Amino acid sequence: MDGPRLLPRTALLLALGLLLTGSGGHDRQWAPGFVAAQAADAGPPTPAGGTCKAHKYDTGPYRMLTDAHTRQMGQSYLGDRSRLLAALQRYRDGANLTIGVVGGSISAGQGASDAPSYPYWTRIILQALLPGGKERVNVVNGAMSGTTSQYMSTCVNLHVPATADIVIVEYAINDEEMPMPHMNNQVRRPYERLIRKLLNYPRRPAVILLHAYRWFGDAPPGAIRPTGQFWTSSERQHGEFGLYYGLPQLSVKSCCYHHMLKGAAPYNVSRVRHGPNFMLHEPAIDATLRGNLFYFDNHHPDGNTGHRVMGELVSQLVMDAWAQVVHKSGFEWVNEGKSVHSPKWGFVSEVPGSELRILVSTKTEHEARKDNVLVELGYLRSYENVGRFKVKCVEGCACENTTLDGLHDQKNSQTFLHSLSVSQAERCVISITVLPDSSTGKHKVKITGVMVSEDPDSQHFENFAAWELVAETTSLNPLGVAASGERRDDPGAEGAEVIAGRRVLREAGALGAGARWFKELQGEAELYSFLHA
């Protein structure tokens, strides 16, 4: 007689995932109230006006459930946005935007019974707000109910596509809250491994930590269930990894806890929508609960409220970064340094007509003052191959149009600063355009940076040595030794402090931050672990 047929491992995992997650709130008929909340197809969104905060995007055709302050409070740590900006720059240049999601049952869609889960809400919102979003924004939900980051750290390649531009990581509830020994244990090590694997994905995606929150705690039968404990979850310890790796972090607790204390819709936590004594088949009762309660059950947010809030937090972070993405027709972000340890980054173009637009806030802390502020534009000046360019303020602020020439008579190439008197504005867009006429017959323009003074009475920046020091100190190791053997006053000569520093590092062996830096300098190390820093 034939014995039972064993499923292949992949089929077993898939079956388990479907059993635990259901459809995750996808591909079903939503309640009538949801249809009205969907984003209208109103074409490309309009950027924020002068009344908006800096880098806060106008939510356009989609009507947010949360207010702007709540979404801002949910951004518990902005982190390093360079990867997010790079992903959105690719999108602006015509590429698609792929967002991966990993996490537990919340990310997998539990609680979203008659409205979308937060990954789907994220897709709805971004498809509505980003130009061409319906055709080019895709969300791949690789979350698995009942799993921790330990599982995902091993199998992430099965759940997140190699083409991911952004990855959302949500394990604050599923991972154990306080495993011992502190941090360096079998719970936290896999979480860090997962982060490091995602950071090394082919497209170097932006990794965003999304910290969910449970209002209702666990309790043995007959005991009083704890509610509203602020500190329960792995959010604090997960946040340490976010700080170390510079990852943007979003927090449901940070945005919504005080709303929950007040009990107003959609943050009402006086009860849950679904439980043993009140079921969805009681439509008259459920009609009064839908859209009012934050949680569907004791563990999972409701699709109409909690999941939607989480989707809006993710979308707002992306749209804030979208507002920062520069328009760079003809310009490229280039490192012209001779050594990887002495970088010389900047936006470079050699084509007349190329335009670079830079978004900054020129608003100062002196709210009572309406005077102009000083904006310093860093650009390359040299004795050959450089061209001329025009600088003007094109949106939100005003300044005098200026034409600058990159040519000077000294036989060197240096960064110079040009001072602009600019009106104060939350959103100020400055345009740099390469001109067709040139003093050298060539047209190279390199923009290295923008600085905004917070003092309306400041004078133009004259300490060029300090500007050079910025580039110099970015190449220092933990011992304060220059990472490059080149000295600015004597190119090609290796300074005595570099030789001494290398001797100290070699004597340190494999111990200490200096030795780790030395390995990285010699190309012997990749990312260094938070747990061993």
PDB file of N, CA, C and O in Angstrom, residues 386-450:
ATOM      1  N   VAL A 386      36.966  73.971 -17.642  1.00  0.00           N
ATOM      2  CA  VAL A 386      35.748  74.320 -16.914  1.00  0.00           C
ATOM      3  C   VAL A 386      34.914  75.324 -17.707  1.00  0.00           C
ATOM      4  O   VAL A 386      35.418  76.018 -18.590  1.00  0.00           O
ATOM      5  N   GLY A 387      33.624  75.391 -17.377  1.00  0.00           N
ATOM      6  CA  GLY A 387      32.722  76.277 -18.089  1.00  0.00           C
ATOM      7  C   GLY A 387      32.041  77.272 -17.181  1.00  0.00           C
ATOM      8  O   GLY A 387      32.436  77.471 -16.022  1.00  0.00           O
ATOM      9  N   ARG A 388      30.985  77.878 -17.695  1.00  0.00           N
ATOM     10  CA  ARG A 388      30.218  78.884 -16.954  1.00  0.00           C
ATOM     11  C   ARG A 388      28.821  78.344 -16.696  1.00  0.00           C
ATOM     12  O   ARG A 388      28.299  77.519 -17.443  1.00  0.00           O
ATOM     13  N   PHE A 389      28.185  78.831 -15.626  1.00  0.00           N
ATOM     14  CA  PHE A 389      26.837  78.352 -15.295  1.00  0.00           C
ATOM     15  C   PHE A 389      26.042  79.460 -14.615  1.00  0.00           C
ATOM     16  O   PHE A 389      26.606  80.388 -14.033  1.00  0.00           O
ATOM     17  N   LYS A 390      24.724  79.331 -14.738  1.00  0.00           N
ATOM     18  CA  LYS A 390      23.805  80.310 -14.153  1.00  0.00           C
ATOM     19  C   LYS A 390      23.148  79.716 -12.916  1.00  0.00           C
ATOM     20  O   LYS A 390      22.752  78.549 -12.906  1.00  0.00           O
ATOM     21  N   VAL A 391      23.008  80.536 -11.879  1.00  0.00           N
ATOM     22  CA  VAL A 391      22.348  80.141 -10.630  1.00  0.00           C
ATOM     23  C   VAL A 391      21.137  81.037 -10.426  1.00  0.00           C
ATOM     24  O   VAL A 391      21.246  82.262 -10.501  1.00  0.00           O
ATOM     25  N   LYS A 392      19.988  80.432 -10.162  1.00  0.00           N
ATOM     26  CA  LYS A 392      18.799  81.222  -9.880  1.00  0.00           C
ATOM     27  C   LYS A 392      17.848  80.438  -8.984  1.00  0.00           C
ATOM     28  O   LYS A 392      17.878  79.205  -8.943  1.00  0.00           O
ATOM     29  N   CYS A 393      17.020  81.145  -8.255  1.00  0.00           N
ATOM     30  CA  CYS A 393      15.989  80.534  -7.412  1.00  0.00           C
ATOM     31  C   CYS A 393      14.723  80.406  -8.241  1.00  0.00           C
ATOM     32  O   CYS A 393      14.233  81.405  -8.790  1.00  0.00           O
ATOM     33  N   VAL A 394      14.177  79.193  -8.326  1.00  0.00           N
ATOM     34  CA  VAL A 394      13.073  78.947  -9.251  1.00  0.00           C
ATOM     35  C   VAL A 394      11.770  78.553  -8.574  1.00  0.00           C
ATOM     36  O   VAL A 394      10.724  78.505  -9.223  1.00  0.00           O
ATOM     37  N   GLU A 395      11.808  78.262  -7.267  1.00  0.00           N
ATOM     38  CA  GLU A 395      10.561  77.848  -6.611  1.00  0.00           C
ATOM     39  C   GLU A 395      10.614  78.133  -5.117  1.00  0.00           C
ATOM     40  O   GLU A 395      11.567  77.764  -4.440  1.00  0.00           O
ATOM     41  N   GLY A 396       9.596  78.806  -4.601  1.00  0.00           N
ATOM     42  CA  GLY A 396       9.424  79.000  -3.170  1.00  0.00           C
ATOM     43  C   GLY A 396      10.217  80.129  -2.555  1.00  0.00           C
ATOM     44  O   GLY A 396       9.886  80.609  -1.474  1.00  0.00           O
ATOM     45  N   CYS A 397      11.305  80.563  -3.185  1.00  0.00           N
ATOM     46  CA  CYS A 397      12.173  81.585  -2.619  1.00  0.00           C
ATOM     47  C   CYS A 397      12.660  82.508  -3.730  1.00  0.00           C
ATOM     48  O   CYS A 397      12.432  82.246  -4.910  1.00  0.00           O
ATOM     49  N   ALA A 398      13.324  83.565  -3.347  1.00  0.00           N
ATOM     50  CA  ALA A 398      13.809  84.535  -4.324  1.00  0.00           C
ATOM     51  C   ALA A 398      15.264  84.863  -4.054  1.00  0.00           C
ATOM     52  O   ALA A 398      15.710  84.943  -2.898  1.00  0.00           O
ATOM     53  N   CYS A 399      16.035  85.056  -5.128  1.00  0.00           N
ATOM     54  CA  CYS A 399      17.420  85.490  -5.031  1.00  0.00           C
ATOM     55  C   CYS A 399      17.813  86.124  -6.368  1.00  0.00           C
ATOM     56  O   CYS A 399      17.119  85.957  -7.376  1.00  0.00           O
ATOM     57  N   GLU A 400      18.910  86.824  -6.376  1.00  0.00           N
ATOM     58  CA  GLU A 400      19.368  87.474  -7.595  1.00  0.00           C
ATOM     59  C   GLU A 400      20.013  86.447  -8.525  1.00  0.00           C
ATOM     60  O   GLU A 400      20.848  85.646  -8.105  1.00  0.00           O
ATOM     61  N   ASN A 401      19.620  86.451  -9.800  1.00  0.00           N
ATOM     62  CA  ASN A 401      20.236  85.558 -10.773  1.00  0.00           C
ATOM     63  C   ASN A 401      21.724  85.874 -10.899  1.00  0.00           C
ATOM     64  O   ASN A 401      22.131  87.033 -10.967  1.00  0.00           O
ATOM     65  N   THR A 402      22.532  84.823 -10.940  1.00  0.00           N
ATOM     66  CA  THR A 402      23.978  84.989 -10.942  1.00  0.00           C
ATOM     67  C   THR A 402      24.616  84.085 -11.983  1.00  0.00           C
ATOM     68  O   THR A 402      24.192  82.936 -12.160  1.00  0.00           O
ATOM     69  N   THR A 403      25.628  84.590 -12.674  1.00  0.00           N
ATOM     70  CA  THR A 403      26.420  83.770 -13.587  1.00  0.00           C
ATOM     71  C   THR A 403      27.825  83.623 -13.027  1.00  0.00           C
ATOM     72  O   THR A 403      28.474  84.612 -12.675  1.00  0.00           O
ATOM     73  N   LEU A 404      28.288  82.374 -12.922  1.00  0.00           N
ATOM     74  CA  LEU A 404      29.597  82.081 -12.349  1.00  0.00           C
ATOM     75  C   LEU A 404      30.479  81.402 -13.384  1.00  0.00           C
ATOM     76  O   LEU A 404      29.998  80.647 -14.241  1.00  0.00           O
ATOM     77  N   ASP A 405      31.773  81.659 -13.291  1.00  0.00           N
ATOM     78  CA  ASP A 405      32.758  81.071 -14.197  1.00  0.00           C
ATOM     79  C   ASP A 405      33.690  80.179 -13.376  1.00  0.00           C
ATOM     80  O   ASP A 405      34.213  80.599 -12.334  1.00  0.00           O
ATOM     81  N   GLY A 406      33.896  78.948 -13.835  1.00  0.00           N
ATOM     82  CA  GLY A 406      34.767  78.034 -13.110  1.00  0.00           C
ATOM     83  C   GLY A 406      36.240  78.256 -13.367  1.00  0.00           C
ATOM     84  O   GLY A 406      37.085  77.580 -12.754  1.00  0.00           O
ATOM     85  N   LEU A 407      36.605  79.222 -14.224  1.00  0.00           N
ATOM     86  CA  LEU A 407      38.008  79.447 -14.575  1.00  0.00           C
ATOM     87  C   LEU A 407      38.680  80.395 -13.588  1.00  0.00           C
ATOM     88  O   LEU A 407      38.121  81.406 -13.200  1.00  0.00           O
ATOM     89  N   HIS A 408      39.904  80.057 -13.181  1.00  0.00           N
ATOM     90  CA  HIS A 408      40.766  81.006 -12.477  1.00  0.00           C
ATOM     91  C   HIS A 408      42.205  80.807 -12.965  1.00  0.00           C
ATOM     92  O   HIS A 408      42.531  79.825 -13.635  1.00  0.00           O
ATOM     93  N   ASP A 409      43.089  81.738 -12.630  1.00  0.00           N
ATOM     94  CA  ASP A 409      44.429  81.737 -13.214  1.00  0.00           C
ATOM     95  C   ASP A 409      45.439  80.951 -12.398  1.00  0.00           C
ATOM     96  O   ASP A 409      46.604  80.837 -12.796  1.00  0.00           O
ATOM     97  N   GLN A 410      45.062  80.385 -11.265  1.00  0.00           N
ATOM     98  CA  GLN A 410      45.974  79.578 -10.474  1.00  0.00           C
ATOM     99  C   GLN A 410      46.049  78.168 -11.046  1.00  0.00           C
ATOM    100  O   GLN A 410      45.050  77.628 -11.508  1.00  0.00           O
ATOM    101  N   LYS A 411      47.233  77.570 -11.014  1.00  0.00           N
ATOM    102  CA  LYS A 411      47.430  76.248 -11.586  1.00  0.00           C
ATOM    103  C   LYS A 411      47.004  75.148 -10.599  1.00  0.00           C
ATOM    104  O   LYS A 411      47.783  74.287 -10.201  1.00  0.00           O
ATOM    105  N   ASN A 412      45.758  75.193 -10.209  1.00  0.00           N
ATOM    106  CA  ASN A 412      45.217  74.161  -9.331  1.00  0.00           C
ATOM    107  C   ASN A 412      43.712  74.080  -9.504  1.00  0.00           C
ATOM    108  O   ASN A 412      43.112  74.920 -10.183  1.00  0.00           O
ATOM    109  N   SER A 413      43.124  73.077  -8.898  1.00  0.00           N
ATOM    110  CA  SER A 413      41.664  72.890  -8.920  1.00  0.00           C
ATOM    111  C   SER A 413      41.178  72.867  -7.481  1.00  0.00           C
ATOM    112  O   SER A 413      41.634  72.030  -6.690  1.00  0.00           O
ATOM    113  N   GLN A 414      40.280  73.784  -7.139  1.00  0.00           N
ATOM    114  CA  GLN A 414      39.822  73.911  -5.763  1.00  0.00           C
ATOM    115  C   GLN A 414      38.320  74.143  -5.712  1.00  0.00           C
ATOM    116  O   GLN A 414      37.719  74.616  -6.682  1.00  0.00           O
ATOM    117  N   THR A 415      37.755  73.817  -4.543  1.00  0.00           N
ATOM    118  CA  THR A 415      36.360  74.140  -4.288  1.00  0.00           C
ATOM    119  C   THR A 415      36.261  75.572  -3.770  1.00  0.00           C
ATOM    120  O   THR A 415      36.951  75.945  -2.815  1.00  0.00           O
ATOM    121  N   PHE A 416      35.414  76.362  -4.417  1.00  0.00           N
ATOM    122  CA  PHE A 416      35.161  77.730  -3.968  1.00  0.00           C
ATOM    123  C   PHE A 416      33.702  77.839  -3.543  1.00  0.00           C
ATOM    124  O   PHE A 416      32.859  77.009  -3.917  1.00  0.00           O
ATOM    125  N   LEU A 417      33.407  78.853  -2.768  1.00  0.00           N
ATOM    126  CA  LEU A 417      32.051  79.089  -2.293  1.00  0.00           C
ATOM    127  C   LEU A 417      31.520  80.400  -2.855  1.00  0.00           C
ATOM    128  O   LEU A 417      32.218  81.411  -2.837  1.00  0.00           O
ATOM    129  N   HIS A 418      30.289  80.353  -3.335  1.00  0.00           N
ATOM    130  CA  HIS A 418      29.627  81.581  -3.778  1.00  0.00           C
ATOM    131  C   HIS A 418      28.443  81.846  -2.861  1.00  0.00           C
ATOM    132  O   HIS A 418      27.637  80.958  -2.582  1.00  0.00           O
ATOM    133  N   SER A 419      28.323  83.081  -2.392  1.00  0.00           N
ATOM    134  CA  SER A 419      27.271  83.444  -1.445  1.00  0.00           C
ATOM    135  C   SER A 419      26.051  83.981  -2.177  1.00  0.00           C
ATOM    136  O   SER A 419      26.153  84.865  -3.032  1.00  0.00           O
ATOM    137  N   LEU A 420      24.891  83.440  -1.811  1.00  0.00           N
ATOM    138  CA  LEU A 420      23.615  83.904  -2.348  1.00  0.00           C
ATOM    139  C   LEU A 420      22.764  84.457  -1.217  1.00  0.00           C
ATOM    140  O   LEU A 420      22.658  83.841  -0.151  1.00  0.00           O
ATOM    141  N   SER A 421      22.170  85.613  -1.428  1.00  0.00           N
ATOM    142  CA  SER A 421      21.211  86.165  -0.468  1.00  0.00           C
ATOM    143  C   SER A 421      19.830  85.683  -0.883  1.00  0.00           C
ATOM    144  O   SER A 421      19.306  86.068  -1.929  1.00  0.00           O
ATOM    145  N   VAL A 422      19.218  84.820  -0.051  1.00  0.00           N
ATOM    146  CA  VAL A 422      17.990  84.115  -0.435  1.00  0.00           C
ATOM    147  C   VAL A 422      16.893  84.409   0.581  1.00  0.00           C
ATOM    148  O   VAL A 422      17.135  84.440   1.788  1.00  0.00           O
ATOM    149  N   SER A 423      15.690  84.598   0.099  1.00  0.00           N
ATOM    150  CA  SER A 423      14.557  84.811   1.004  1.00  0.00           C
ATOM    151  C   SER A 423      14.250  83.529   1.758  1.00  0.00           C
ATOM    152  O   SER A 423      14.541  82.425   1.304  1.00  0.00           O
ATOM    153  N   GLN A 424      13.632  83.698   2.924  1.00  0.00           N
ATOM    154  CA  GLN A 424      13.336  82.544   3.760  1.00  0.00           C
ATOM    155  C   GLN A 424      12.105  81.799   3.245  1.00  0.00           C
ATOM    156  O   GLN A 424      11.086  82.406   2.923  1.00  0.00           O
ATOM    157  N   ALA A 425      12.229  80.474   3.174  1.00  0.00           N
ATOM    158  CA  ALA A 425      11.119  79.628   2.712  1.00  0.00           C
ATOM    159  C   ALA A 425      11.350  78.211   3.197  1.00  0.00           C
ATOM    160  O   ALA A 425      12.492  77.754   3.294  1.00  0.00           O
ATOM    161  N   GLU A 426      10.264  77.524   3.523  1.00  0.00           N
ATOM    162  CA  GLU A 426      10.372  76.117   3.900  1.00  0.00           C
ATOM    163  C   GLU A 426      10.884  75.292   2.735  1.00  0.00           C
ATOM    164  O   GLU A 426      11.652  74.356   2.892  1.00  0.00           O
ATOM    165  N   ARG A 427      10.447  75.651   1.534  1.00  0.00           N
ATOM    166  CA  ARG A 427      10.816  74.903   0.335  1.00  0.00           C
ATOM    167  C   ARG A 427      11.429  75.886  -0.659  1.00  0.00           C
ATOM    168  O   ARG A 427      10.729  76.720  -1.238  1.00  0.00           O
ATOM    169  N   CYS A 428      12.742  75.776  -0.853  1.00  0.00           N
ATOM    170  CA  CYS A 428      13.462  76.658  -1.766  1.00  0.00           C
ATOM    171  C   CYS A 428      14.200  75.795  -2.777  1.00  0.00           C
ATOM    172  O   CYS A 428      15.033  74.959  -2.400  1.00  0.00           O
ATOM    173  N   VAL A 429      13.901  75.983  -4.054  1.00  0.00           N
ATOM    174  CA  VAL A 429      14.554  75.214  -5.116  1.00  0.00           C
ATOM    175  C   VAL A 429      15.504  76.137  -5.872  1.00  0.00           C
ATOM    176  O   VAL A 429      15.092  77.166  -6.404  1.00  0.00           O
ATOM    177  N   ILE A 430      16.784  75.738  -5.894  1.00  0.00           N
ATOM    178  CA  ILE A 430      17.830  76.507  -6.561  1.00  0.00           C
ATOM    179  C   ILE A 430      18.265  75.754  -7.816  1.00  0.00           C
ATOM    180  O   ILE A 430      18.562  74.556  -7.758  1.00  0.00           O
ATOM    181  N   SER A 431      18.303  76.466  -8.936  1.00  0.00           N
ATOM    182  CA  SER A 431      18.633  75.852 -10.221  1.00  0.00           C
ATOM    183  C   SER A 431      20.044  76.258 -10.655  1.00  0.00           C
ATOM    184  O   SER A 431      20.432  77.428 -10.534  1.00  0.00           O
ATOM    185  N   ILE A 432      20.804  75.279 -11.146  1.00  0.00           N
ATOM    186  CA  ILE A 432      22.135  75.515 -11.726  1.00  0.00           C
ATOM    187  C   ILE A 432      22.091  75.011 -13.169  1.00  0.00           C
ATOM    188  O   ILE A 432      21.813  73.829 -13.407  1.00  0.00           O
ATOM    189  N   THR A 433      22.364  75.872 -14.137  1.00  0.00           N
ATOM    190  CA  THR A 433      22.299  75.516 -15.553  1.00  0.00           C
ATOM    191  C   THR A 433      23.625  75.803 -16.238  1.00  0.00           C
ATOM    192  O   THR A 433      24.181  76.904 -16.115  1.00  0.00           O
ATOM    193  N   VAL A 434      24.148  74.803 -16.964  1.00  0.00           N
ATOM    194  CA  VAL A 434      25.403  74.955 -17.695  1.00  0.00           C
ATOM    195  C   VAL A 434      25.149  75.826 -18.935  1.00  0.00           C
ATOM    196  O   VAL A 434      24.241  75.548 -19.730  1.00  0.00           O
ATOM    197  N   LEU A 435      25.969  76.874 -19.110  1.00  0.00           N
ATOM    198  CA  LEU A 435      25.788  77.815 -20.218  1.00  0.00           C
ATOM    199  C   LEU A 435      26.594  77.384 -21.454  1.00  0.00           C
ATOM    200  O   LEU A 435      27.636  76.719 -21.330  1.00  0.00           O
ATOM    201  N   PRO A 436      26.140  77.782 -22.639  1.00  0.00           N
ATOM    202  CA  PRO A 436      26.839  77.375 -23.868  1.00  0.00           C
ATOM    203  C   PRO A 436      28.161  78.107 -24.089  1.00  0.00           C
ATOM    204  O   PRO A 436      29.063  77.575 -24.741  1.00  0.00           O
ATOM    205  N   ASP A 437      28.280  79.351 -23.576  1.00  0.00           N
ATOM    206  CA  ASP A 437      29.534  80.082 -23.768  1.00  0.00           C
ATOM    207  C   ASP A 437      30.520  79.726 -22.662  1.00  0.00           C
ATOM    208  O   ASP A 437      30.131  79.467 -21.527  1.00  0.00           O
ATOM    209  N   SER A 438      31.816  79.705 -23.016  1.00  0.00           N
ATOM    210  CA  SER A 438      32.831  79.244 -22.075  1.00  0.00           C
ATOM    211  C   SER A 438      34.137  79.985 -22.314  1.00  0.00           C
ATOM    212  O   SER A 438      34.487  80.307 -23.450  1.00  0.00           O
ATOM    213  N   SER A 439      34.883  80.230 -21.225  1.00  0.00           N
ATOM    214  CA  SER A 439      36.185  80.891 -21.325  1.00  0.00           C
ATOM    215  C   SER A 439      37.283  79.931 -21.750  1.00  0.00           C
ATOM    216  O   SER A 439      38.370  80.353 -22.146  1.00  0.00           O
ATOM    217  N   THR A 440      37.044  78.621 -21.641  1.00  0.00           N
ATOM    218  CA  THR A 440      38.068  77.624 -21.942  1.00  0.00           C
ATOM    219  C   THR A 440      37.756  76.809 -23.188  1.00  0.00           C
ATOM    220  O   THR A 440      38.593  76.022 -23.631  1.00  0.00           O
ATOM    221  N   GLY A 441      36.545  76.954 -23.721  1.00  0.00           N
ATOM    222  CA  GLY A 441      36.117  76.103 -24.819  1.00  0.00           C
ATOM    223  C   GLY A 441      35.521  74.797 -24.355  1.00  0.00           C
ATOM    224  O   GLY A 441      34.977  74.027 -25.154  1.00  0.00           O
ATOM    225  N   LYS A 442      35.612  74.518 -23.052  1.00  0.00           N
ATOM    226  CA  LYS A 442      35.003  73.322 -22.452  1.00  0.00           C
ATOM    227  C   LYS A 442      33.895  73.772 -21.492  1.00  0.00           C
ATOM    228  O   LYS A 442      33.734  74.962 -21.226  1.00  0.00           O
ATOM    229  N   HIS A 443      33.150  72.800 -20.956  1.00  0.00           N
ATOM    230  CA  HIS A 443      31.933  73.187 -20.226  1.00  0.00           C
ATOM    231  C   HIS A 443      31.763  72.458 -18.890  1.00  0.00           C
ATOM    232  O   HIS A 443      30.649  72.381 -18.369  1.00  0.00           O
ATOM    233  N   LYS A 444      32.823  71.943 -18.319  1.00  0.00           N
ATOM    234  CA  LYS A 444      32.669  71.178 -17.084  1.00  0.00           C
ATOM    235  C   LYS A 444      32.216  72.082 -15.927  1.00  0.00           C
ATOM    236  O   LYS A 444      32.813  73.115 -15.640  1.00  0.00           O
ATOM    237  N   VAL A 445      31.152  71.650 -15.255  1.00  0.00           N
ATOM    238  CA  VAL A 445      30.645  72.314 -14.043  1.00  0.00           C
ATOM    239  C   VAL A 445      30.506  71.241 -12.965  1.00  0.00           C
ATOM    240  O   VAL A 445      29.908  70.186 -13.209  1.00  0.00           O
ATOM    241  N   LYS A 446      31.048  71.514 -11.791  1.00  0.00           N
ATOM    242  CA  LYS A 446      30.940  70.577 -10.673  1.00  0.00           C
ATOM    243  C   LYS A 446      30.415  71.317  -9.446  1.00  0.00           C
ATOM    244  O   LYS A 446      31.012  72.298  -9.004  1.00  0.00           O
ATOM    245  N   ILE A 447      29.293  70.830  -8.917  1.00  0.00           N
ATOM    246  CA  ILE A 447      28.689  71.390  -7.704  1.00  0.00           C
ATOM    247  C   ILE A 447      28.962  70.416  -6.565  1.00  0.00           C
ATOM    248  O   ILE A 447      28.576  69.237  -6.639  1.00  0.00           O
ATOM    249  N   THR A 448      29.612  70.901  -5.505  1.00  0.00           N
ATOM    250  CA  THR A 448      30.035  70.006  -4.428  1.00  0.00           C
ATOM    251  C   THR A 448      29.180  70.088  -3.174  1.00  0.00           C
ATOM    252  O   THR A 448      29.275  69.210  -2.315  1.00  0.00           O
ATOM    253  N   GLY A 449      28.353  71.121  -3.042  1.00  0.00           N
ATOM    254  CA  GLY A 449      27.529  71.184  -1.845  1.00  0.00           C
ATOM    255  C   GLY A 449      26.814  72.505  -1.678  1.00  0.00           C
ATOM    256  O   GLY A 449      27.084  73.475  -2.401  1.00  0.00           O
ATOM    257  N   VAL A 450      25.879  72.525  -0.727  1.00  0.00           N
ATOM    258  CA  VAL A 450      25.116  73.731  -0.405  1.00  0.00           C
ATOM    259  C   VAL A 450      25.064  73.861   1.114  1.00  0.00           C
ATOM    260  O   VAL A 450      24.810  72.877   1.815  1.00  0.00           O
TER     261      VAL A 450
END
